[in-house]
Short mmCIF file of C-alpha atoms and ligand atoms in Angstrom, two decimals:
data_model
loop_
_atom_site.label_atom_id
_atom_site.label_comp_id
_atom_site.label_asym_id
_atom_site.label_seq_id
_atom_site.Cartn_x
_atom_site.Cartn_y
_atom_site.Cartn_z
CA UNK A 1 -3.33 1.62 0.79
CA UNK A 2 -1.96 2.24 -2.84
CA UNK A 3 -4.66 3.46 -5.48
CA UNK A 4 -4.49 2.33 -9.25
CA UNK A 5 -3.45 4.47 -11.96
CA UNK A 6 -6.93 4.90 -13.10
CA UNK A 7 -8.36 5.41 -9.86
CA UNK A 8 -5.76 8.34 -8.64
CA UNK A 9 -6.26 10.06 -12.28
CA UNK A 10 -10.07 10.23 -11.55
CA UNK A 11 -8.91 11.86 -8.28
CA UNK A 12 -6.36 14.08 -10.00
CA UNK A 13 -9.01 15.03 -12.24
CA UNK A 14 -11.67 16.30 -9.72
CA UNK A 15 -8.65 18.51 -8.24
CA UNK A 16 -8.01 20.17 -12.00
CA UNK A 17 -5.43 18.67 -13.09
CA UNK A 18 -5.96 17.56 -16.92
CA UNK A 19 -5.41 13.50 -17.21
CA UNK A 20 -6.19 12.00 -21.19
CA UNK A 21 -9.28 10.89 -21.95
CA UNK A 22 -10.03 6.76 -21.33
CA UNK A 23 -11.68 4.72 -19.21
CA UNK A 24 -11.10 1.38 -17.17
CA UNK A 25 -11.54 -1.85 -19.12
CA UNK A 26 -11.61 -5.27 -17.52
CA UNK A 27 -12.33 -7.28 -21.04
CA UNK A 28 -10.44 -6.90 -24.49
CA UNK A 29 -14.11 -6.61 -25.84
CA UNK A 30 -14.20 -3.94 -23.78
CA UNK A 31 -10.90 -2.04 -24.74
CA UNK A 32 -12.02 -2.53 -28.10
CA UNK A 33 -15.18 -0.51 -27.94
CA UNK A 34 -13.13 2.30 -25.84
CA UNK A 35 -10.48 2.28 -28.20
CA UNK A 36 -13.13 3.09 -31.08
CA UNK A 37 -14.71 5.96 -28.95
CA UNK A 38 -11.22 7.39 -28.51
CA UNK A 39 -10.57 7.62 -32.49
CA UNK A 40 -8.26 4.35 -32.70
CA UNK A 41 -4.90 5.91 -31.21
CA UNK A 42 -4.45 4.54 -27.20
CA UNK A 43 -2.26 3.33 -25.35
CA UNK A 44 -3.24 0.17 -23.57
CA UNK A 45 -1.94 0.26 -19.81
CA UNK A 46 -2.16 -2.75 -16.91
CA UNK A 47 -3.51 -1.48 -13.65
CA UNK A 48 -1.59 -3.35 -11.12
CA UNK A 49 -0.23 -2.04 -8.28
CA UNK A 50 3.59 -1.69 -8.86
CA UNK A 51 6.36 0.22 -10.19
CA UNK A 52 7.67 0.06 -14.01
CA UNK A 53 4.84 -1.40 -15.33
CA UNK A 54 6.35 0.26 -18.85
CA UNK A 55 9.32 -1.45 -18.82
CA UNK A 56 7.92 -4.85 -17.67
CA UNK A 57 6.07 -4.88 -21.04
CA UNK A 58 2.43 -3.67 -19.36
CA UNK A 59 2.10 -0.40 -21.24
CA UNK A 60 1.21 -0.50 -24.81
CA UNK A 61 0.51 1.87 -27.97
CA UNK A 62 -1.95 0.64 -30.08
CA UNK A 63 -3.07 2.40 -33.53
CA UNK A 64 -6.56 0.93 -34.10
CA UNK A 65 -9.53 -0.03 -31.99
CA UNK A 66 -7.92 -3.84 -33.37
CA UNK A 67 -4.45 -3.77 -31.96
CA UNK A 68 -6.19 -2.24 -28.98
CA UNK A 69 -8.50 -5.84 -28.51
CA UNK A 70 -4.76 -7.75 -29.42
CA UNK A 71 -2.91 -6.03 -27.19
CA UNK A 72 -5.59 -5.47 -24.02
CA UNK A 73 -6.07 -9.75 -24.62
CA UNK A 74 -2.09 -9.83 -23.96
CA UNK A 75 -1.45 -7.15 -21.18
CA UNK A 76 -4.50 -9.20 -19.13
CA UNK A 77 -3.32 -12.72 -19.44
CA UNK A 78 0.33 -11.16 -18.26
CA UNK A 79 1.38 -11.47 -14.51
CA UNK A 80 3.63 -8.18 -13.88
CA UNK A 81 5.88 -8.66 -10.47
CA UNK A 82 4.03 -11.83 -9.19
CA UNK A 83 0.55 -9.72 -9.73
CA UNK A 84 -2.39 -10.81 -12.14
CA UNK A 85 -3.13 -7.94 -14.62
CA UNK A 86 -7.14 -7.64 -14.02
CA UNK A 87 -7.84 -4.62 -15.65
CA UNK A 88 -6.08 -2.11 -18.07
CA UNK A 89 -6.67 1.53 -18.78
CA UNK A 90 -7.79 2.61 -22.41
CA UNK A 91 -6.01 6.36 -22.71
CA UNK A 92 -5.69 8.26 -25.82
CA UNK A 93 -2.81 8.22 -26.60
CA UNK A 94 -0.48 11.39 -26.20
CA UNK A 95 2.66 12.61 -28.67
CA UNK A 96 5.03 12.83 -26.02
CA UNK A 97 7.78 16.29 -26.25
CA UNK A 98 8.95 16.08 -22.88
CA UNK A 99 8.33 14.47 -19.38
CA UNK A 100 8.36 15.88 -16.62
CA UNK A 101 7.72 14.64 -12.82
CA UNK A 102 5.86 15.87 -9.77
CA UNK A 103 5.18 14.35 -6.54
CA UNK A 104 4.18 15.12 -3.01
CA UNK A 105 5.11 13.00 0.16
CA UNK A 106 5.93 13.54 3.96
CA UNK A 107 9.07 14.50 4.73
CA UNK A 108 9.66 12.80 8.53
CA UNK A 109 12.98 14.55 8.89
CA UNK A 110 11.68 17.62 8.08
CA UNK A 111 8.37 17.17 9.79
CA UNK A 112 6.37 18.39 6.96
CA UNK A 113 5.54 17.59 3.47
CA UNK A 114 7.46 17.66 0.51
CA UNK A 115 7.03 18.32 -3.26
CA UNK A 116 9.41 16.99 -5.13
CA UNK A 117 9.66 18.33 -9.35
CA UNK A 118 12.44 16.98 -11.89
CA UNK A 119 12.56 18.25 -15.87
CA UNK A 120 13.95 14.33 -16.14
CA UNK A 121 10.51 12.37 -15.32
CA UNK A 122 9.72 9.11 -16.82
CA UNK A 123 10.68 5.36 -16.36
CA UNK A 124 14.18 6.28 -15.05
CA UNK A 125 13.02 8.57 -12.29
CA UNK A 126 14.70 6.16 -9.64
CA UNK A 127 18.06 5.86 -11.45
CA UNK A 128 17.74 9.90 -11.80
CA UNK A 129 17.60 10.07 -8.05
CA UNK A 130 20.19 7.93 -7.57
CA UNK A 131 22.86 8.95 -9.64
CA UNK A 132 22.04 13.08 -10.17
CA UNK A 133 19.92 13.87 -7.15
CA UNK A 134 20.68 17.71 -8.27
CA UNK A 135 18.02 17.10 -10.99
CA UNK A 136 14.86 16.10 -8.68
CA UNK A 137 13.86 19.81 -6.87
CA UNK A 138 12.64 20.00 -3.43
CA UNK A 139 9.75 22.07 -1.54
CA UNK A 140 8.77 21.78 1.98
CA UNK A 141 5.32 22.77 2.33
CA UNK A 142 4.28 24.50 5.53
CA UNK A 143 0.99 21.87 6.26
CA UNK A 144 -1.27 25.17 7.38
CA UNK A 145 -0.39 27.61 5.19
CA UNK A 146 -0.70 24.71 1.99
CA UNK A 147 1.55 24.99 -1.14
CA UNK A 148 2.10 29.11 -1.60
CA UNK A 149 1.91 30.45 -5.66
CA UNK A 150 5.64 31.54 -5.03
CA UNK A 151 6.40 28.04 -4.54
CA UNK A 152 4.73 26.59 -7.47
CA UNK A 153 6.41 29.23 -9.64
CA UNK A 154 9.78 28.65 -7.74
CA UNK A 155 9.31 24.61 -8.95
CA UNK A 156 8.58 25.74 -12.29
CA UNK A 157 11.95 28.10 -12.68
CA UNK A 158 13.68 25.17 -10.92
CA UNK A 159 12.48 22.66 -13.91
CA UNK A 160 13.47 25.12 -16.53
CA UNK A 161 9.59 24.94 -17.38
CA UNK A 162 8.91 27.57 -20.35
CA UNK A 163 7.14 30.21 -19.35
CA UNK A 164 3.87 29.83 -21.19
CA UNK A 165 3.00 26.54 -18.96
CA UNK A 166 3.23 28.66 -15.75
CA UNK A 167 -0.12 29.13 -15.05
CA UNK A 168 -1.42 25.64 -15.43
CA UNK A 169 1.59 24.37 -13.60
CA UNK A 170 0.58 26.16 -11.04
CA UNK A 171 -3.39 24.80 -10.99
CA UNK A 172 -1.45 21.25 -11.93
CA UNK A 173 0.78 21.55 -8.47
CA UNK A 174 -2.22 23.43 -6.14
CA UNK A 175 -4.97 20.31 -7.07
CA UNK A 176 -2.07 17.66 -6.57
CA UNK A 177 -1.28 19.57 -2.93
CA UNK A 178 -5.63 19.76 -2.43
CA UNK A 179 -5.72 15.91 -3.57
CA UNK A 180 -2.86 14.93 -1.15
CA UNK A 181 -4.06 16.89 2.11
CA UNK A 182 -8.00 16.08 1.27
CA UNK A 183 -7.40 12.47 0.95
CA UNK A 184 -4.91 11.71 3.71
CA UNK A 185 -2.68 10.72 1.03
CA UNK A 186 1.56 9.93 2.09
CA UNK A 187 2.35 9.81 -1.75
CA UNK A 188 0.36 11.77 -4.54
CA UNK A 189 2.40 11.63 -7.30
CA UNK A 190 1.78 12.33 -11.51
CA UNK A 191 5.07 10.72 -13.31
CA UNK A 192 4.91 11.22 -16.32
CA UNK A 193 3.73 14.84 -16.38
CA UNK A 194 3.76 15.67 -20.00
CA UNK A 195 4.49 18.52 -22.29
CA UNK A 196 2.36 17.23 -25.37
CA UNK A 197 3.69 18.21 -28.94
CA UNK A 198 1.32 20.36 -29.33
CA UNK A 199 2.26 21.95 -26.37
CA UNK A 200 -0.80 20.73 -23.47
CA UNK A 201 0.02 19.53 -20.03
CA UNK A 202 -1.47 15.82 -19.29
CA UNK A 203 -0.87 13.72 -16.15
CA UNK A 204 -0.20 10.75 -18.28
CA UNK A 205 0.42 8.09 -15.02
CA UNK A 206 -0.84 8.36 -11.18
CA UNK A 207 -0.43 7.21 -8.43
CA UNK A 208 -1.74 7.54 -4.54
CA UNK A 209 -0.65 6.09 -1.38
CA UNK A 210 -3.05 6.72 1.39
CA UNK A 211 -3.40 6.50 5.00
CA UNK A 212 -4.58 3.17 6.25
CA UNK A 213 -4.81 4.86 9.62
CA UNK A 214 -7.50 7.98 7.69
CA UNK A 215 -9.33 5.46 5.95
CA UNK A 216 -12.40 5.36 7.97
CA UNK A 217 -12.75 9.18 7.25
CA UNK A 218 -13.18 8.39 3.45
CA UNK A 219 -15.67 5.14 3.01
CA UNK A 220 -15.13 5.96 -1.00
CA UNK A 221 -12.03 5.73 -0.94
CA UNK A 222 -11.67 2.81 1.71
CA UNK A 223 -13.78 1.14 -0.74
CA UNK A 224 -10.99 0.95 -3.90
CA UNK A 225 -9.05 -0.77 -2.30
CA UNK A 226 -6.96 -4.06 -4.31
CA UNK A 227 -6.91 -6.94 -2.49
CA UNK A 228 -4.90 -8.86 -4.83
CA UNK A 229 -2.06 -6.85 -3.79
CA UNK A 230 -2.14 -8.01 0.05
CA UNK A 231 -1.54 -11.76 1.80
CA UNK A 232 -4.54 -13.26 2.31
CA UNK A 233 -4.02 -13.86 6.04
CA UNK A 234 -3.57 -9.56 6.22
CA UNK A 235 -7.16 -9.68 4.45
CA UNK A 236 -8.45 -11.89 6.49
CA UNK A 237 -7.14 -10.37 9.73
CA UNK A 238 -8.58 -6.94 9.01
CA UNK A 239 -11.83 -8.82 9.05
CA UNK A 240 -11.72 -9.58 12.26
CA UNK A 241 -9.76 -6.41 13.35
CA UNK A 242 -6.38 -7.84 13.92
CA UNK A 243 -3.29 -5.99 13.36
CA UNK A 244 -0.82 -8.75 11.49
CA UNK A 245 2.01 -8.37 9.42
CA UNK A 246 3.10 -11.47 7.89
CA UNK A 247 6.70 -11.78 8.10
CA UNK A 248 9.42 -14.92 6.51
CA UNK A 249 10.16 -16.37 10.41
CA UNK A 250 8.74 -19.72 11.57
CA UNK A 251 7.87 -18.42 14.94
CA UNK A 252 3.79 -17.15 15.40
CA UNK A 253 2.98 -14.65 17.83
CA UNK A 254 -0.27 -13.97 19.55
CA UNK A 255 0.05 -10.81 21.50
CA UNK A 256 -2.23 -8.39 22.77
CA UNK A 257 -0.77 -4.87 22.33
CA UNK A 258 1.87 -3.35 19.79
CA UNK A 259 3.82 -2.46 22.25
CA UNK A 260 4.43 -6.22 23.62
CA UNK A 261 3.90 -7.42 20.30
CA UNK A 262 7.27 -5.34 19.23
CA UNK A 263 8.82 -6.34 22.77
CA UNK A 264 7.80 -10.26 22.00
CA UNK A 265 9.64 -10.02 18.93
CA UNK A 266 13.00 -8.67 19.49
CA UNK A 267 13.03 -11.07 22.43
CA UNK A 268 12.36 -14.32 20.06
CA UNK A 269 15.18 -12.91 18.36
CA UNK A 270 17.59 -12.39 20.98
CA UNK A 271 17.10 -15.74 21.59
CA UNK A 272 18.29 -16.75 17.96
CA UNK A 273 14.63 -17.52 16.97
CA UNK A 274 12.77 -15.60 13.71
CA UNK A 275 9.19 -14.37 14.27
CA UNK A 276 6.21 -15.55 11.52
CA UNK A 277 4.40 -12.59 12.11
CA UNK A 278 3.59 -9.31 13.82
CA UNK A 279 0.27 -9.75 15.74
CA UNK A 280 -1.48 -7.95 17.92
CA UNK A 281 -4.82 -8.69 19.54
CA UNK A 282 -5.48 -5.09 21.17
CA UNK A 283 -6.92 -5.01 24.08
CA UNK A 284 -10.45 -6.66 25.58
CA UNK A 285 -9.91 -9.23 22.61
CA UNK A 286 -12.94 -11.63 22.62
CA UNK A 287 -12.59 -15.71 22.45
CA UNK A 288 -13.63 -15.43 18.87
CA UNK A 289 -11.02 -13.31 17.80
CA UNK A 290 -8.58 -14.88 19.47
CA UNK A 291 -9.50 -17.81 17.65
CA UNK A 292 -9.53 -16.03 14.33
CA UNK A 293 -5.85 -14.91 15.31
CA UNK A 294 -4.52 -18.54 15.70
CA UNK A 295 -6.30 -19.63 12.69
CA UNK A 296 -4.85 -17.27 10.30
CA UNK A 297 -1.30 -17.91 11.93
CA UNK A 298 -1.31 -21.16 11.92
CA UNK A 299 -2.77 -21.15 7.88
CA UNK A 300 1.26 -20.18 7.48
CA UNK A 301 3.13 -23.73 6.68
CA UNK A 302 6.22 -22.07 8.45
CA UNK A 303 5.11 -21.82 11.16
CA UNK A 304 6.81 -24.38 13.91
CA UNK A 305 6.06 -22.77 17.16
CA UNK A 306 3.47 -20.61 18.11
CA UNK A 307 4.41 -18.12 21.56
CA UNK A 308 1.20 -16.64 23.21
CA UNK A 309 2.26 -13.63 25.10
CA UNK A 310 -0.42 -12.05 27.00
CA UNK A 311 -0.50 -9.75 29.63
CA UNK A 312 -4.52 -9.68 31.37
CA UNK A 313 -5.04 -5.84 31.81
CA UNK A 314 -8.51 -5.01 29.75
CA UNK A 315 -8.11 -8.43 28.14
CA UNK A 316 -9.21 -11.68 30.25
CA UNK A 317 -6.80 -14.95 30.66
CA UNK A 318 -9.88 -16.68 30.53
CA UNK A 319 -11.12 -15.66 27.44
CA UNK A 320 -8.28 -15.62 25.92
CA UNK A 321 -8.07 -19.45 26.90
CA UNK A 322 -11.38 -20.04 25.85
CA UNK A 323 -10.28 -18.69 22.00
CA UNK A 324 -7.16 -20.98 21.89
CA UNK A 325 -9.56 -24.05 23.08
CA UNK A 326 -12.21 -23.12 20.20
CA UNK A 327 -9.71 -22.48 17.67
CA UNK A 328 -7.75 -25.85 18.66
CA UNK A 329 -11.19 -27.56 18.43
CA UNK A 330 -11.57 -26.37 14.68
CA UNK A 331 -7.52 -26.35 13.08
CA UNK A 332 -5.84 -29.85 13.97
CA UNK A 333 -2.56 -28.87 14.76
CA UNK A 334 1.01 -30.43 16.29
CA UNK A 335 2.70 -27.16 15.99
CA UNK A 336 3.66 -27.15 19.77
CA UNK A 337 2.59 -24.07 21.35
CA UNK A 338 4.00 -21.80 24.67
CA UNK A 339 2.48 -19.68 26.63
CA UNK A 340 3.53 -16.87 28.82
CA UNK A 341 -0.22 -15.80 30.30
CA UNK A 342 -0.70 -12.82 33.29
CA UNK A 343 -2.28 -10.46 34.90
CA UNK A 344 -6.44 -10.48 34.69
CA UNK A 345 -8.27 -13.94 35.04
CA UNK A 346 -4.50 -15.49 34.46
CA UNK A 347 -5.55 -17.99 36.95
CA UNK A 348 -8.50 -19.25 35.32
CA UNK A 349 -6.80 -19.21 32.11
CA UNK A 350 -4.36 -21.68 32.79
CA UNK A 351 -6.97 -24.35 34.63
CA UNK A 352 -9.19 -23.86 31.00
CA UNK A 353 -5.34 -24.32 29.27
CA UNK A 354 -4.69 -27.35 31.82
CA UNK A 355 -5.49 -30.50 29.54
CA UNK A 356 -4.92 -28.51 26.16
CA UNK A 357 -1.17 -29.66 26.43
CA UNK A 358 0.53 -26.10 26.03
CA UNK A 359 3.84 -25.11 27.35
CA UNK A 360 3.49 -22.77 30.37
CA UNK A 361 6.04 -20.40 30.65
CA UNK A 362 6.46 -17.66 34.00
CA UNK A 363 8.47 -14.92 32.23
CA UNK A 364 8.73 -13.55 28.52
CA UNK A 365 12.61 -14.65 28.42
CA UNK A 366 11.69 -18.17 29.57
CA UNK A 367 9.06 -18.05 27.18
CA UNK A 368 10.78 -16.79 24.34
CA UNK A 369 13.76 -19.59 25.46
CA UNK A 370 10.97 -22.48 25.04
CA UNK A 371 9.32 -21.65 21.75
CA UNK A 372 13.21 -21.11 19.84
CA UNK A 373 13.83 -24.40 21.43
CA UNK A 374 10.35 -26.52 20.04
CA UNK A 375 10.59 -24.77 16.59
CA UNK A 376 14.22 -25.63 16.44
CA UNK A 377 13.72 -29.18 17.21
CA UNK A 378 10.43 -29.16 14.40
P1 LIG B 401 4.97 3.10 -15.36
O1 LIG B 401 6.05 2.46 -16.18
O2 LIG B 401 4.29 2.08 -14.48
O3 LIG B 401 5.44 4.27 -14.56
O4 LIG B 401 3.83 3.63 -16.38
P2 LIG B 401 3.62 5.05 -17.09
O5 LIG B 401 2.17 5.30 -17.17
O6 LIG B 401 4.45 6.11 -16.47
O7 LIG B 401 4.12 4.79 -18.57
C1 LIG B 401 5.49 4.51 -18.82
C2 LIG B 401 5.96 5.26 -20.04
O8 LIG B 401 5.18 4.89 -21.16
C3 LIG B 401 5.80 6.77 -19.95
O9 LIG B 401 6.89 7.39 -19.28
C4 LIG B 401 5.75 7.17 -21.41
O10 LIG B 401 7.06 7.33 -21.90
C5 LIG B 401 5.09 5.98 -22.07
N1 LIG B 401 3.68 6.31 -22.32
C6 LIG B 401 2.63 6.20 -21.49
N2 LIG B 401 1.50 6.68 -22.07
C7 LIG B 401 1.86 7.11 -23.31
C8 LIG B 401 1.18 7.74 -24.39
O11 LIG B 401 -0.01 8.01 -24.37
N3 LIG B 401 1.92 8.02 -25.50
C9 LIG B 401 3.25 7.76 -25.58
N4 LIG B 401 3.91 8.07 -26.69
N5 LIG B 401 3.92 7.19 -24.59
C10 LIG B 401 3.25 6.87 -23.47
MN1 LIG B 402 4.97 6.24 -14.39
#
């Protein structure tokens, strides 16, 4: 789950590192009155959750409390990357000298975490890392022993950081280590870190990526979260505690267990057929939730075929059939639909799934065979 600018600054914040002064504003009225507070002088910037907001036109300087209400009635009617600006940040704005950037993220290879520093931070951070990786630093991080002081000073030699900004480099990189492990965070990362002209250090952007999987250990946080930035059908399927990833194919899946789910897929597709969707049930799925599942993946117009893959261990054929019948009596469908059904209660399953005019299939290949075949003749 990615945080807002705004909202990974307040979290930055609590950790000590120094972020400008502003707040969140969701009307130009609003950014107006905010703007005043600050003196006049912000910078007007669109909280949506993507990269290169700057260059897409969504960050703004503004020298009165007026151009703030212009600008802030702009930036929120714009759509940045196919997402609707909702709300923009009111900051004071900062004389810029240099930029710097910091981030922290897991390093898989390396099996540990990794903060990364470069003296060239700002909008071209990617094309930096592309074309002079020898600029962005590197720091594995032992995860028990957290970030060491020797490290932090070690990033700030690396960076060619002057010497007087040592110290609150060092509180800057300790809170954005303390943010990252007491969040659950994958990405904490400040870019632009600035040198002000008169010579402060200010996270001037933020940004978090957190653990889906940790959320439940942090209600607050689990609570930011942007749905604007999701398909509805993921929303909706977290309701019901579904794990679905839309995907472009035209075949749906309805599987009970990641592990067949993943199977069910590359088998569709060694069949020359294109999956709609990851799903996966988990196990002991009730005949509600099963009918929430066909709902949401049959809400997809590409979707021609739907395969049913389920193997009865701690889940029940029968109520699995059951949740198919309900959620054929509710969505009106003619997308034809396979099944491959075994193992607990399969029996029953298929005399419930008798008259609702599904394809019965014995195996997963023969399955997988049938539903490329109906959503290639759709
Ligand atoms: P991003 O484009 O989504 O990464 O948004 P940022 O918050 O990083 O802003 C992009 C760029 O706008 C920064 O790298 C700065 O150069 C500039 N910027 C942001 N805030 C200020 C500010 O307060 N004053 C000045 N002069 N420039 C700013
Ligand atoms: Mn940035």
């Amino acid at each position: 789950m990615k945080l807002h600018e705004y909202q990974s600054k307040q979290i930055f914040n609590k950790y000590g590192i120094p972020i400008p002064k502003g707040r969140v504003a969701a009307t130009a009225q609003e950014a107006r009155q905010i703007a005043e507070e600050l003196g006049g002088r912000v910078v007007i910037k669109s909280q949506v959750l993507v990269g290169g907001r700057g260059k897409a036109g969504g960050i703004r300087l503004a020298k009165s409390a007026e151009e703030a209400e212009n600008l802030a009635t702009q930036i929120l009617s714009m759509e940045i990357k196919g997402l609707p600006v909702r709300k923009v940040l009111v900051d004071e704005a900062a004389s810029i000298a240099s930029e710097i950037y910091l981030g922290i993220t897991n390093d898989r290879a390396a099996r540990r975490p990794v903060m990364m520093a470069s003296a060239a931070g700002g909008v071209d951070i990617e094309e930096v890392a592309a074309k002079n990786p020898e600029k962005i630093i590197k720091v594995h991080i032992d995860p028990l022993l957290g970030l060491r002081d020797y490290q932090a000073r070690d990033i700030a030699a690396s960076i060619d950081l002057p010497r007087e900004h040592w110290r609150i480099f060092g509180q800057i990189a300790r809170g954005l280590w303390d943010a990252y492990v007491a969040c659950d965070a994958t990405l904490a990362e400040i870019n632009p870190l600035v040198i002000t002209a008169d010579r402060r250090i200010v996270a001037l952007d933020g940004k978090m990526v957190l653990d889906d999987n940790a959320l439940f250990r942090h209600p607050d946080l689990a609570e930011m979260r942007d749905l604007d930035v999701e398909a509805p059908s993921e929303i909706e399927a977290r309701k019901y505690g579904l794990s679905f990833i839309k995907l472009d194919g035209n075949i749906g899946c309805m599987v009970n267990g990641a592990g067949l789910a993943m199977t069910t897929m590359d088998i569709i597709k060694l069949f020359g057929g294109e999956p709609a969707n990851f799903l996966d049930i988990g196990g002991g799925a009730s005949a509600d939730k099963v009918a929430a599942a066909l709902r949401i993946i049959l809400s997809d117009p590409n979707v021609k075929a739907v395969l049913f893959n389920v193997f009865g261990g701690i889940t029940r054929g029968d109520e699995v059939a059951r949740g198919i019948l309900a959620a054929l009596a509710e969505v009106k469908t003619n997308v034809p639909m396979v099944i491959r059904l075994v193992g607990t209660n399969a029996e029953e399953g298929r005399r419930i799934l008798a008259d609702a005019k599904m394809i019965t299939a014995e195996t997963l290949a023969d399955a997988a065979r049938k539903a490329v075949a109906v959503a290639q003749a759709a």
